[in-house]
């Protein structure tokens, strides 16, 4: 199971999401994140991914872990991942488009769930409400459909 990160920058009642332009998740809005490299600490990987994907610089100490979610892709186990979710409220720089992501700020009341992974509507509102979560999601149809899930506040 791959270790991955997801960072959600939060400011003035808005959350920074980015449209994935290529690769896994292409065409979906998501937070910034990706794979943890061999030997890399998870918060450092989260900060690195945010910098690479949208140009925001955050110190790992300013990244707050708020979730642990395991994803099982029943028809493609090579995609299975254990995602560490972080909120970021302090950073330097302005969000910029990269080759991989096109960032946009969304009011927390106007999140485009219909253009995101289907699991996001189940856990993202909890995280944005200040809760810490853990859970798992089982996907079928190449991640297009949830076959089962469990999400809870911790």
Short mmCIF file of C-alpha atoms in Angstrom, two decimals:
data_model
loop_
_atom_site.label_atom_id
_atom_site.label_comp_id
_atom_site.label_asym_id
_atom_site.label_seq_id
_atom_site.Cartn_x
_atom_site.Cartn_y
_atom_site.Cartn_z
CA UNK A 1 0.00 0.00 0.00
CA UNK A 2 1.50 3.33 -1.08
CA UNK A 3 1.96 6.09 1.49
CA UNK A 4 0.50 9.37 0.22
CA UNK A 5 -0.24 12.86 1.50
CA UNK A 6 -2.98 15.42 0.94
CA UNK A 7 -2.65 19.08 2.00
CA UNK A 8 -5.57 21.47 2.26
CA UNK A 9 -4.59 25.13 2.55
CA UNK A 10 -7.26 27.10 4.46
CA UNK A 11 -7.70 30.88 4.54
CA UNK A 12 -10.63 33.21 5.34
CA UNK A 13 -13.31 30.49 5.04
CA UNK A 14 -11.87 29.19 1.78
CA UNK A 15 -10.00 26.04 0.85
CA UNK A 16 -7.43 25.72 -1.92
CA UNK A 17 -8.19 22.90 -4.32
CA UNK A 18 -6.44 22.17 -7.59
CA UNK A 19 -7.57 20.59 -10.85
CA UNK A 20 -5.37 17.60 -11.63
CA UNK A 21 -4.09 18.05 -15.18
CA UNK A 22 -2.35 14.71 -15.73
CA UNK A 23 -1.82 11.25 -14.25
CA UNK A 24 -3.77 9.60 -11.45
CA UNK A 25 -6.93 11.62 -10.69
CA UNK A 26 -6.73 13.69 -13.88
CA UNK A 27 -9.79 15.92 -14.33
CA UNK A 28 -10.68 15.99 -10.63
CA UNK A 29 -10.43 18.77 -8.04
CA UNK A 30 -8.31 17.74 -5.09
CA UNK A 31 -5.95 19.06 -2.45
CA UNK A 32 -2.21 19.00 -3.08
CA UNK A 33 -0.36 15.82 -2.37
CA UNK A 34 1.23 12.68 -3.61
CA UNK A 35 3.61 9.85 -2.84
CA UNK A 36 5.95 9.76 0.12
CA UNK A 37 9.46 8.99 -1.14
CA UNK A 38 11.57 6.19 0.35
CA UNK A 39 12.95 7.37 3.72
CA UNK A 40 11.05 10.69 3.60
CA UNK A 41 9.13 11.85 6.68
CA UNK A 42 5.41 12.21 5.95
CA UNK A 43 5.04 15.92 6.95
CA UNK A 44 8.10 16.78 4.85
CA UNK A 45 6.57 14.93 1.88
CA UNK A 46 3.31 16.87 2.36
CA UNK A 47 5.15 20.22 2.35
CA UNK A 48 7.23 19.18 -0.68
CA UNK A 49 4.16 18.14 -2.68
CA UNK A 50 2.36 21.41 -1.92
CA UNK A 51 5.41 23.40 -3.05
CA UNK A 52 5.84 21.34 -6.24
CA UNK A 53 2.17 21.33 -7.23
CA UNK A 54 1.00 24.88 -6.42
CA UNK A 55 4.05 26.84 -5.26
CA UNK A 56 3.08 27.34 -1.60
CA UNK A 57 5.94 27.03 0.92
CA UNK A 58 4.97 25.72 4.36
CA UNK A 59 7.24 24.58 7.15
CA UNK A 60 6.44 20.98 8.16
CA UNK A 61 5.86 22.28 11.72
CA UNK A 62 2.97 24.44 10.36
CA UNK A 63 1.20 21.46 8.78
CA UNK A 64 -1.42 19.87 11.06
CA UNK A 65 -2.30 16.22 10.56
CA UNK A 66 -6.09 15.80 10.63
CA UNK A 67 -6.72 12.45 9.01
CA UNK A 68 -5.70 8.95 8.02
CA UNK A 69 -7.63 7.25 5.22
CA UNK A 70 -6.91 3.92 3.54
CA UNK A 71 -8.14 3.47 -0.02
CA UNK A 72 -8.65 0.02 -1.52
CA UNK A 73 -9.20 -0.20 -5.28
CA UNK A 74 -10.79 -3.62 -5.56
CA UNK A 75 -10.28 -3.90 -9.32
CA UNK A 76 -6.76 -2.43 -9.29
CA UNK A 77 -4.88 -3.20 -6.01
CA UNK A 78 -1.77 -1.46 -7.33
CA UNK A 79 -3.58 1.84 -6.66
CA UNK A 80 -4.18 1.07 -2.96
CA UNK A 81 -2.94 3.83 -0.69
CA UNK A 82 -2.75 5.07 2.86
CA UNK A 83 -3.34 8.83 2.73
CA UNK A 84 -2.27 11.24 5.48
CA UNK A 85 -4.44 14.39 5.44
CA UNK A 86 -3.08 17.76 6.58
CA UNK A 87 -4.48 21.26 7.06
CA UNK A 88 -2.19 24.17 6.33
CA UNK A 89 -2.99 27.62 7.69
CA UNK A 90 0.44 29.28 7.48
CA UNK A 91 2.58 29.39 4.33
CA UNK A 92 4.51 31.70 2.06
CA UNK A 93 3.83 32.49 -1.57
CA UNK A 94 0.80 32.64 -3.83
CA UNK A 95 -0.83 29.61 -5.41
CA UNK A 96 0.38 29.14 -8.98
CA UNK A 97 -0.46 26.72 -11.76
CA UNK A 98 2.08 23.98 -12.45
CA UNK A 99 2.35 21.32 -15.13
CA UNK A 100 0.36 19.02 -12.86
CA UNK A 101 -2.21 21.20 -11.04
CA UNK A 102 -4.33 24.31 -11.62
CA UNK A 103 -5.22 25.81 -8.19
CA UNK A 104 -8.39 27.68 -7.26
CA UNK A 105 -9.81 28.94 -3.95
CA UNK A 106 -13.31 27.71 -3.05
CA UNK A 107 -15.62 28.94 -0.31
CA UNK A 108 -16.12 25.97 2.03
CA UNK A 109 -19.86 26.15 1.21
CA UNK A 110 -19.19 25.86 -2.55
CA UNK A 111 -16.86 22.87 -2.83
CA UNK A 112 -17.30 21.15 -6.24
CA UNK A 113 -17.94 17.64 -4.90
CA UNK A 114 -19.43 16.52 -8.23
CA UNK A 115 -15.99 17.02 -9.85
CA UNK A 116 -13.97 15.33 -7.07
CA UNK A 117 -13.26 11.77 -5.93
CA UNK A 118 -16.54 10.25 -4.65
CA UNK A 119 -15.16 9.76 -1.12
CA UNK A 120 -14.45 13.47 -0.54
CA UNK A 121 -18.07 14.38 0.27
CA UNK A 122 -17.98 11.89 3.16
CA UNK A 123 -14.89 13.16 4.99
CA UNK A 124 -13.87 16.60 3.72
CA UNK A 125 -16.72 18.49 5.48
CA UNK A 126 -15.68 16.85 8.76
CA UNK A 127 -12.07 17.99 8.35
CA UNK A 128 -13.10 21.52 7.35
CA UNK A 129 -15.31 21.64 10.47
CA UNK A 130 -12.21 21.05 12.61
CA UNK A 131 -12.55 17.32 13.23
CA UNK A 132 -9.81 14.70 12.99
CA UNK A 133 -10.81 11.57 11.12
CA UNK A 134 -9.75 8.08 10.15
CA UNK A 135 -11.35 5.62 7.82
CA UNK A 136 -11.27 3.47 4.75
CA UNK A 137 -12.93 3.45 1.35
CA UNK A 138 -13.33 0.53 -1.04
CA UNK A 139 -13.63 1.53 -4.70
CA UNK A 140 -14.76 -0.32 -7.82
CA UNK A 141 -14.98 0.77 -11.47
CA UNK A 142 -11.48 2.32 -11.51
CA UNK A 143 -12.32 4.52 -8.51
CA UNK A 144 -15.57 5.87 -9.93
CA UNK A 145 -17.81 4.14 -7.37
CA UNK A 146 -17.62 3.44 -3.64
CA UNK A 147 -18.29 -0.20 -2.76
CA UNK A 148 -18.10 0.34 1.01
CA UNK A 149 -16.61 2.72 3.55
CA UNK A 150 -16.12 3.57 7.20
CA UNK A 151 -15.25 7.09 8.34
CA UNK A 152 -15.16 8.26 11.95
CA UNK A 153 -14.02 11.13 14.10
CA UNK A 154 -11.04 10.41 16.35
#
